PDB file of C-alpha atoms and ligand atoms in Angstrom:
ATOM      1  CA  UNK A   1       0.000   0.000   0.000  1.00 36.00           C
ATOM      2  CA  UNK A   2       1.430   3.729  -1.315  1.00 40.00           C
ATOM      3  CA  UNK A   3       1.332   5.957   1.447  1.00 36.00           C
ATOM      4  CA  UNK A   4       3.199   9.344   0.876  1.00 30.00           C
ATOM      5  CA  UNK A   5       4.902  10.453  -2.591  1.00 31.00           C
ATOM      6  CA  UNK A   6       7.576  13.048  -2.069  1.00 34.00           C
ATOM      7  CA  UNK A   7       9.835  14.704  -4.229  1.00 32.00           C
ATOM      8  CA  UNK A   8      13.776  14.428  -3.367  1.00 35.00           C
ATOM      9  CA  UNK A   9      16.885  13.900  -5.081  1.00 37.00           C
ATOM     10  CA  UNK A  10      15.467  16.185  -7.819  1.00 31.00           C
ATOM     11  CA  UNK A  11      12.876  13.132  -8.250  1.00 34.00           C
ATOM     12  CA  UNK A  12      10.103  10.923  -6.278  1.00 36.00           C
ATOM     13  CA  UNK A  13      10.956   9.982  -2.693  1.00 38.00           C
ATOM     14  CA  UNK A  14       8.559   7.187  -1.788  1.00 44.00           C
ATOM     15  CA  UNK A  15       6.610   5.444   1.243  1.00 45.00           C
ATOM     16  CA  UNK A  16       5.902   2.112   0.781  1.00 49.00           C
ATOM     17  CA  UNK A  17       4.214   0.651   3.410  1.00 46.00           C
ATOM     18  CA  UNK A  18       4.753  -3.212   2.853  1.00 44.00           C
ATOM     19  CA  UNK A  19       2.405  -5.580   5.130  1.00 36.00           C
ATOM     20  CA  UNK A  20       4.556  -8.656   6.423  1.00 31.00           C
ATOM     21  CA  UNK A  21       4.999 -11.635   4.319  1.00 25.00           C
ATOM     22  CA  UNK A  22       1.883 -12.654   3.591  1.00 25.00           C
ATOM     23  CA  UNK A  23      -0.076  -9.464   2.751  1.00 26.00           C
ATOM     24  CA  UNK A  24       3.487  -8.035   1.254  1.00 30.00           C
ATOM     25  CA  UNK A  25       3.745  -6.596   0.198  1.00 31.00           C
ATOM     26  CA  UNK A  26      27.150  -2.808  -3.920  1.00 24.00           C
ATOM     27  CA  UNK A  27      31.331  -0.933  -4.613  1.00 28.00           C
ATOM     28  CA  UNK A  28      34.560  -2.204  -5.051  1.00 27.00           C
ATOM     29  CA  UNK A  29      34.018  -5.595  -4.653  1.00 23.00           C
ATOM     30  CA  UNK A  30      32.168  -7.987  -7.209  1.00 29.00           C
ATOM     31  CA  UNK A  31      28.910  -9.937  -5.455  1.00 34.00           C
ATOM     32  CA  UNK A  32      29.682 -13.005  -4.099  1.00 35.00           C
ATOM     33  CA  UNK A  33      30.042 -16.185  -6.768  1.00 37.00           C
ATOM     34  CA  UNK A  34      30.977 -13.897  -9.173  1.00 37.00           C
ATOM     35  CA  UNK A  35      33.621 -15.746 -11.043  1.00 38.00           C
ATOM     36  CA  UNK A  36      37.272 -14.633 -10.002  1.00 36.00           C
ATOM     37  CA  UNK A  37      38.515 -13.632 -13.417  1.00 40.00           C
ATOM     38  CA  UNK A  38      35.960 -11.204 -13.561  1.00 37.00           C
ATOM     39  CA  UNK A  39      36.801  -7.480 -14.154  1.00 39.00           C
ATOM     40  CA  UNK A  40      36.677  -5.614 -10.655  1.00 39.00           C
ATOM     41  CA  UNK A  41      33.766  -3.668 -10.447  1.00 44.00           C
ATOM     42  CA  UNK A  42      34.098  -0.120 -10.643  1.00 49.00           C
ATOM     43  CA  UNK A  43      32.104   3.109  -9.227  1.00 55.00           C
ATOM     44  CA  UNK A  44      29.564   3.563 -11.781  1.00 55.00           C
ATOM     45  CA  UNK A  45      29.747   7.178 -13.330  1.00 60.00           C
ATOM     46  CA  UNK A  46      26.165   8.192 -12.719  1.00 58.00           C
ATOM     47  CA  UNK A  47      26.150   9.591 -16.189  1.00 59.00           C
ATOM     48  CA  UNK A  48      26.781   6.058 -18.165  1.00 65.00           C
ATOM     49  CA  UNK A  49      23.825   4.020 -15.328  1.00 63.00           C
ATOM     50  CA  UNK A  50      20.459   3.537 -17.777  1.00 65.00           C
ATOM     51  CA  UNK A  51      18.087   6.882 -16.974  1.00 74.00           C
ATOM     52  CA  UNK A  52      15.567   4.899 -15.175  1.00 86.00           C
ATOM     53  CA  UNK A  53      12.889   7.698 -14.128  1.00 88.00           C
ATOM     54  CA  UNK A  54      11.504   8.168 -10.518  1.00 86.00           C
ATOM     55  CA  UNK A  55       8.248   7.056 -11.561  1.00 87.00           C
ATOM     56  CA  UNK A  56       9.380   3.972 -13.981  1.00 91.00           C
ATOM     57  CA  UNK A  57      11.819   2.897 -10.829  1.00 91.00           C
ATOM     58  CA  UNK A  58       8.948   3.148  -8.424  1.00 90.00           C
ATOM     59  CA  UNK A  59       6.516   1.069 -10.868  1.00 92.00           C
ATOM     60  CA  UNK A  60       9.053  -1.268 -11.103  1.00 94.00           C
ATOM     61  CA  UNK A  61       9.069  -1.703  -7.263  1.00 93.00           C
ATOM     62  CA  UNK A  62       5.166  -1.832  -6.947  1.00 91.00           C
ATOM     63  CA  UNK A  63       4.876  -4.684  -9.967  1.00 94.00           C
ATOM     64  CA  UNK A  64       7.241  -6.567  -7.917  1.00 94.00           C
ATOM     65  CA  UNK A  65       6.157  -6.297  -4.681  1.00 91.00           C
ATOM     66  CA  UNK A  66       2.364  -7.465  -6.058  1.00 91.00           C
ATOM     67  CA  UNK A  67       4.368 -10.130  -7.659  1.00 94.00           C
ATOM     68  CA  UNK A  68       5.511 -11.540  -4.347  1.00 92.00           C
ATOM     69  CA  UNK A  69       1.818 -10.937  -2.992  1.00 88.00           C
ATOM     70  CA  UNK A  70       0.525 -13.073  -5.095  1.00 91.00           C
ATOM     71  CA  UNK A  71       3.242 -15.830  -5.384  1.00 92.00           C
ATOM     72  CA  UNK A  72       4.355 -15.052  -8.417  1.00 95.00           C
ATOM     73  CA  UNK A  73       7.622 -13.788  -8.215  1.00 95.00           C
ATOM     74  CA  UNK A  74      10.360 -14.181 -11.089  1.00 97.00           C
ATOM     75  CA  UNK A  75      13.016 -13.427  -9.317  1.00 97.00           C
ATOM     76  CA  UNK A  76      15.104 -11.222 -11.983  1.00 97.00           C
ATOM     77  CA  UNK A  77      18.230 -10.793 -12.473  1.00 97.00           C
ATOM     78  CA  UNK A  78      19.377 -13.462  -9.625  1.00 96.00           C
ATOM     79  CA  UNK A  79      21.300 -15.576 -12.576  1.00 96.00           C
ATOM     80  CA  UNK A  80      25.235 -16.146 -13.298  1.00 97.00           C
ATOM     81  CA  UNK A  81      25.123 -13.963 -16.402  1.00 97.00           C
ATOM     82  CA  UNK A  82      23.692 -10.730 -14.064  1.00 97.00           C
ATOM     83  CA  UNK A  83      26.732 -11.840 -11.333  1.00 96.00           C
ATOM     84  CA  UNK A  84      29.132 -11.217 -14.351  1.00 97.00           C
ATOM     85  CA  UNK A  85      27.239  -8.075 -15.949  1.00 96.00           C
ATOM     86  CA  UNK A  86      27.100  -6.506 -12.067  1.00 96.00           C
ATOM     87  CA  UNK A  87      30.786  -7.125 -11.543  1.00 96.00           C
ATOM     88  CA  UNK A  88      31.523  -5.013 -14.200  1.00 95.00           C
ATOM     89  CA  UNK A  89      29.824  -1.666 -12.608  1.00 94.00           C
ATOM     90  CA  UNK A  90      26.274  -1.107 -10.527  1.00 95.00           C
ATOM     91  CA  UNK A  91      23.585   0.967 -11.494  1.00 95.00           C
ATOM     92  CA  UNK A  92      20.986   0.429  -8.942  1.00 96.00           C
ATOM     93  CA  UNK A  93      17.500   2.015  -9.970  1.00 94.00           C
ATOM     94  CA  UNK A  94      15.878   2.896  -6.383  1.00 93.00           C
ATOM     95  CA  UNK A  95      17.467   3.246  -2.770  1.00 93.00           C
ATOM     96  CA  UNK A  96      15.456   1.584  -0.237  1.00 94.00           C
ATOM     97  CA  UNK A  97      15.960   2.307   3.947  1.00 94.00           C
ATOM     98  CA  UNK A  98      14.507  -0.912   5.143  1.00 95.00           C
ATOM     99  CA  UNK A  99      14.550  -2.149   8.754  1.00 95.00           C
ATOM    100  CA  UNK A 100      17.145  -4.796   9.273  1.00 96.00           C
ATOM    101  CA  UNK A 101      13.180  -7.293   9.868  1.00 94.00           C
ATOM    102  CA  UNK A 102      14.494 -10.332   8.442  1.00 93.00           C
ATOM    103  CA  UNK A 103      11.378 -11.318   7.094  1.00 91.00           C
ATOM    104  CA  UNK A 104      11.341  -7.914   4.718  1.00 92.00           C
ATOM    105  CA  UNK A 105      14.243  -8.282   2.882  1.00 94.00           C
ATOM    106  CA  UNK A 106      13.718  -5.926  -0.390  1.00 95.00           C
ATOM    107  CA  UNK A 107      14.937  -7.779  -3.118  1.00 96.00           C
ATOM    108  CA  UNK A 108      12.665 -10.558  -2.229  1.00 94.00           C
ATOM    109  CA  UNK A 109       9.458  -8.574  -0.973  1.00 93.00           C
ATOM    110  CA  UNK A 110       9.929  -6.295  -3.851  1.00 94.00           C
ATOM    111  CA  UNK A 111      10.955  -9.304  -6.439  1.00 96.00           C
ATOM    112  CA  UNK A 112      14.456  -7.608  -7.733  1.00 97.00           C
ATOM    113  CA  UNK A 113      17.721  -9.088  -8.070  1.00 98.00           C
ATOM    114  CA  UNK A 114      21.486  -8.273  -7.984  1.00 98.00           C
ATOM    115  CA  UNK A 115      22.424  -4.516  -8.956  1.00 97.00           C
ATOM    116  CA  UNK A 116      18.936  -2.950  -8.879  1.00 97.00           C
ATOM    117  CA  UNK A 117      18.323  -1.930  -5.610  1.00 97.00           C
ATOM    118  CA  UNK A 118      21.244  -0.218  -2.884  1.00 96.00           C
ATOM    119  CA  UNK A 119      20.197  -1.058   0.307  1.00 97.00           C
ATOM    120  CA  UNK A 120      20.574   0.251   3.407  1.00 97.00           C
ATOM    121  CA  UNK A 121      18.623  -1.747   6.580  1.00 97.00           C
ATOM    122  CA  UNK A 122      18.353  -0.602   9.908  1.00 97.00           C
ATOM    123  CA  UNK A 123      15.984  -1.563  12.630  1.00 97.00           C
ATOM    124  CA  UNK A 124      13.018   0.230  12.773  1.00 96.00           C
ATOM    125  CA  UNK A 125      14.285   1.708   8.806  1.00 95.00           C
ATOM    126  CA  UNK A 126      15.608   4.616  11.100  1.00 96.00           C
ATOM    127  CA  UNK A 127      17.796   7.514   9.801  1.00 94.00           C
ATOM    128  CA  UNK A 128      21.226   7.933  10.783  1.00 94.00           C
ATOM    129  CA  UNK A 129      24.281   9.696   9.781  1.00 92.00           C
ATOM    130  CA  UNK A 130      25.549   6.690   8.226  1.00 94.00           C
ATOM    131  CA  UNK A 131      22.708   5.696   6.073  1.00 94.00           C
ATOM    132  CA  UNK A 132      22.311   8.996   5.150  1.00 92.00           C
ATOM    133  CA  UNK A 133      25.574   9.077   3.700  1.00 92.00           C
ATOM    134  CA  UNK A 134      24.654   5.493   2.165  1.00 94.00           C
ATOM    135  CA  UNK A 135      21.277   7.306   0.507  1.00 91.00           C
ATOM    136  CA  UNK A 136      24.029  10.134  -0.682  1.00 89.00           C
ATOM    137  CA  UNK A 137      26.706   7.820  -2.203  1.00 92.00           C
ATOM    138  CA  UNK A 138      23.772   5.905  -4.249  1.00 91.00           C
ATOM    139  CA  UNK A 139      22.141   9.031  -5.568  1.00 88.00           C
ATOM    140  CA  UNK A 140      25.592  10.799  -6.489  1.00 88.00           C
ATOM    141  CA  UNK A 141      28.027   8.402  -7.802  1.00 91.00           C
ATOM    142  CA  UNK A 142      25.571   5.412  -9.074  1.00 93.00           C
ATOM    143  CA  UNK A 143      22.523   7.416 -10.547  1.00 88.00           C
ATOM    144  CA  UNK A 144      20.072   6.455  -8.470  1.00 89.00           C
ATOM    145  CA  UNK A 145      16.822   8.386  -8.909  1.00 86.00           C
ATOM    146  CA  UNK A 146      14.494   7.132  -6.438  1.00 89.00           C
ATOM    147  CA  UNK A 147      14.520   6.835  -2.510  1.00 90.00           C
ATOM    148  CA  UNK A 148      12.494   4.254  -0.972  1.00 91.00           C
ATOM    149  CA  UNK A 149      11.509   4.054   2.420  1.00 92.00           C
ATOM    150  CA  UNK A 150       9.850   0.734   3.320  1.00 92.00           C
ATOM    151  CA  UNK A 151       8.057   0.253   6.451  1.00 91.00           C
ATOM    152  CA  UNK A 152       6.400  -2.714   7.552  1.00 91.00           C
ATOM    153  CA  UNK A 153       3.639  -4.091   9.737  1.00 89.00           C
ATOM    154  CA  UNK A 154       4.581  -5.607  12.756  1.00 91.00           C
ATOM    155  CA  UNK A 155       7.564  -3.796  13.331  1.00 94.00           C
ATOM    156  CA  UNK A 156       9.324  -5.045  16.528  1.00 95.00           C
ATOM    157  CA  UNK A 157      11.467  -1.781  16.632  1.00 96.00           C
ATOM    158  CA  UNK A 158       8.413   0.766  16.450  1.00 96.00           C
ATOM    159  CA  UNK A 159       6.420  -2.031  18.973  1.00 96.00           C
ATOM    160  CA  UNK A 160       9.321  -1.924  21.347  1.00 96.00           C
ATOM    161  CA  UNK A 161       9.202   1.833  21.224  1.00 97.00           C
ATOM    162  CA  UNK A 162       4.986   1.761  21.807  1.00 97.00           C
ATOM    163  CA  UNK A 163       6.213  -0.346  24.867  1.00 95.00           C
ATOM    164  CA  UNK A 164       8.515   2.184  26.310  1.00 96.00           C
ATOM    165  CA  UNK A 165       5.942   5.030  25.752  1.00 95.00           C
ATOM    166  CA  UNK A 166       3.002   3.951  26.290  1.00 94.00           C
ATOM    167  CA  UNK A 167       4.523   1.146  29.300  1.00 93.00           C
ATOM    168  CA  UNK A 168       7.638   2.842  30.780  1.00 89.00           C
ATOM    169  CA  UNK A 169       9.327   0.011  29.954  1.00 88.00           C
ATOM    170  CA  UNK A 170      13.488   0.895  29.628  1.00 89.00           C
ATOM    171  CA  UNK A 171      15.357  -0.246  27.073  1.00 89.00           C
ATOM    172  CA  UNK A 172      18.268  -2.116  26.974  1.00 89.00           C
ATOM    173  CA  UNK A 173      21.888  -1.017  26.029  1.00 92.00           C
ATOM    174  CA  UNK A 174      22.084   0.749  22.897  1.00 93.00           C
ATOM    175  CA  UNK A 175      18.395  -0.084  21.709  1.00 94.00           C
ATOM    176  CA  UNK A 176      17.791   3.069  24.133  1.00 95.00           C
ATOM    177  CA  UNK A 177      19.040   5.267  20.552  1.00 95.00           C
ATOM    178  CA  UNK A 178      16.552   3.285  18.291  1.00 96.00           C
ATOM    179  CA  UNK A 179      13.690   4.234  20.806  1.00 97.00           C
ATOM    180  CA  UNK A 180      14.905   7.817  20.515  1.00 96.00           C
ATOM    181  CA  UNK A 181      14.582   7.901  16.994  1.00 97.00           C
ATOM    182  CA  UNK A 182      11.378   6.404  16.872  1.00 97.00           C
ATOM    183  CA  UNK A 183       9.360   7.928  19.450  1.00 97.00           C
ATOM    184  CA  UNK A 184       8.290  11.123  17.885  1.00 97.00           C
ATOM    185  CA  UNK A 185       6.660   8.371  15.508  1.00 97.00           C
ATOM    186  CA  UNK A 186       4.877   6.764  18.254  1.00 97.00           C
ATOM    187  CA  UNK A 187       3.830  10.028  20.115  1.00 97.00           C
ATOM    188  CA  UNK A 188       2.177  11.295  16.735  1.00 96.00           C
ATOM    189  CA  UNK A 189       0.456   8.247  15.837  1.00 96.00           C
ATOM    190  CA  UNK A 190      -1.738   8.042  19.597  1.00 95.00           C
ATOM    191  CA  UNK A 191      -4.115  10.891  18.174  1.00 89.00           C
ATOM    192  CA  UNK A 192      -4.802   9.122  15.366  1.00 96.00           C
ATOM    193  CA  UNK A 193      -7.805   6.911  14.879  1.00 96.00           C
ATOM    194  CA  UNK A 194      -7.022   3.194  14.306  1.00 95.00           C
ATOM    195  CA  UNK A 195      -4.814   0.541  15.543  1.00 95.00           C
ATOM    196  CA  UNK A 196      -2.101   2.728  17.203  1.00 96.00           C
ATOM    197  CA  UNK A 197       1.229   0.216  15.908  1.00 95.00           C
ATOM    198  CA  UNK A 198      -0.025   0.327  12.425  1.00 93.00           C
ATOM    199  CA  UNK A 199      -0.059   4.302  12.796  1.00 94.00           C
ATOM    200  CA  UNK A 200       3.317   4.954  14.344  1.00 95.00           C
ATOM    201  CA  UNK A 201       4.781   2.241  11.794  1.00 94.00           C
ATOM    202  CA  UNK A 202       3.407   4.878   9.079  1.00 91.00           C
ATOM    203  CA  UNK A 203       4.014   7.803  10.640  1.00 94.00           C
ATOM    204  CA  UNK A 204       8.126   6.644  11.334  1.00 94.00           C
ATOM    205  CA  UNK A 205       8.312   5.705   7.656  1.00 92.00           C
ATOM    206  CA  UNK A 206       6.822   9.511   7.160  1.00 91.00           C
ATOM    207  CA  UNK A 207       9.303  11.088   9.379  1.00 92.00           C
ATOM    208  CA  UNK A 208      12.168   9.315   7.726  1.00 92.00           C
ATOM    209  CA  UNK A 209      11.168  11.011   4.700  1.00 89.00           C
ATOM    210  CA  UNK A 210      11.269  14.393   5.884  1.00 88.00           C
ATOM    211  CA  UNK A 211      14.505  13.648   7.795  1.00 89.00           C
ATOM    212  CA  UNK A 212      16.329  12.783   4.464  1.00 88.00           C
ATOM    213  CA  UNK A 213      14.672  16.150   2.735  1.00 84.00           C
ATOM    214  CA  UNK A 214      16.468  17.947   5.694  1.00 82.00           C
ATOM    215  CA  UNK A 215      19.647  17.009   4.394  1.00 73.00           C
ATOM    216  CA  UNK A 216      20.881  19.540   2.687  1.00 62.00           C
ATOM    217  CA  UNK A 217      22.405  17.375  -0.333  1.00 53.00           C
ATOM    218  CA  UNK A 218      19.329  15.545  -0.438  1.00 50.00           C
ATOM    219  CA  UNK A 219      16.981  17.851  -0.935  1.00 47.00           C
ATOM    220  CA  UNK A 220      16.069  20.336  -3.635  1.00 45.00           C
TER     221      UNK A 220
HETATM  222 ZN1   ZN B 301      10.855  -3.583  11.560  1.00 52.80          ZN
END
């Protein structure tokens, strides 16, 4: 289900908001298997990757994911001919911020294969300095056009974060930083109307957004 279109990158920046399994809806070194005579792979110039539009890449992502919805995935470009072709350079279409769920991984919820998405997972798909300069890499040096961020129902990082709010539960260790992130999420979502996890699990994805647009290299 499409929640939120937003323009970034000069192009579409994109909520997906993918329901768990069911309902669901690379750099210097060549992908694993490739063979070891293959040409290193290279930084793509962004001006040589295939001008896949915002709106084409995002299409491509919503045919896929309601191919895996309704088992019929074809799981593209996954054979020994795209290991070789993606060794020589990448030009992945879209950028998805996942969370790290491992029952959402993209290229398989979204049907793709090697070389068409760059990925960056973290629980809860939160925002950090890191994967921001993840996002920035992709859309700079390998032409990506399109950032995704993919939310999913039943998020254990946005439920452990209802649990701290709404509970006064404490978190553990370092999990205390993915609560931090995610609460404004949570405290949004409990004046909406519905089932409060589903909310917050929309709104985070939401916030994400905006937090990438506030990135100064990002945004336009
Ligand atoms: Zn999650």
């Amino acid at each position: 289900m499409k929640t939120l279109s937003k323009r970034i990158l000069g192009s579409v920046a994109i909520v997906l908001f993918a329901g768990l399994i069911v309902t669901l809806r690379a750099k210097d070194v060549p992908p694993a298997g490739a063979p070891a005579n293959a040409p290193a792979a290279r930084h793509a110039d962004p001006h040589d990757a295939p001008k896949v539009s915002a709106e084409s890449a995002l299409k491509r992502l919503v045919d896929g994911n309601e191919r895996y919805i309704s088992a019929k995935a074809e799981r593209p470009n996954q054979n020994s001919d795209r290991r070789v072709e993606v060794a020589k350079g990448q030009h992945p279409f879209a950028i998805v911020l996942a969370c790290a769920d491992s029952r959402v991984s993209p290229e398989v919820v979204l049907d793709q294969g090697l070389g068409d998405l760059f990925v960056v997972r973290l629980a809860g798909n939160v925002v950090s300095d890191e994967a921001i300069a993840s996002i920035e890499y992709a859309a700079a040096h390998l032409g990506s056009s399109l950032v995704v961020v993919l939310g999913h129902q039943k998020c254990g990082a946005v439920k452990a974060t209802m649990d701290v709010v709404l509970k006064g539960e404490h978190p553990h260790g370092n999990i205390a930083f993915l609560v931090d992130a995610i609460r404004p999420a949570v405290v949004r979502a409990k004046g909406l109307p519905g089932d409060l996890l589903d909310n917050a699990i929309k709104v985070n994805a939401l916030l994400m957004v905006d937090e990438i647009k506030r990135t100064p290299r990002c945004a336009r």
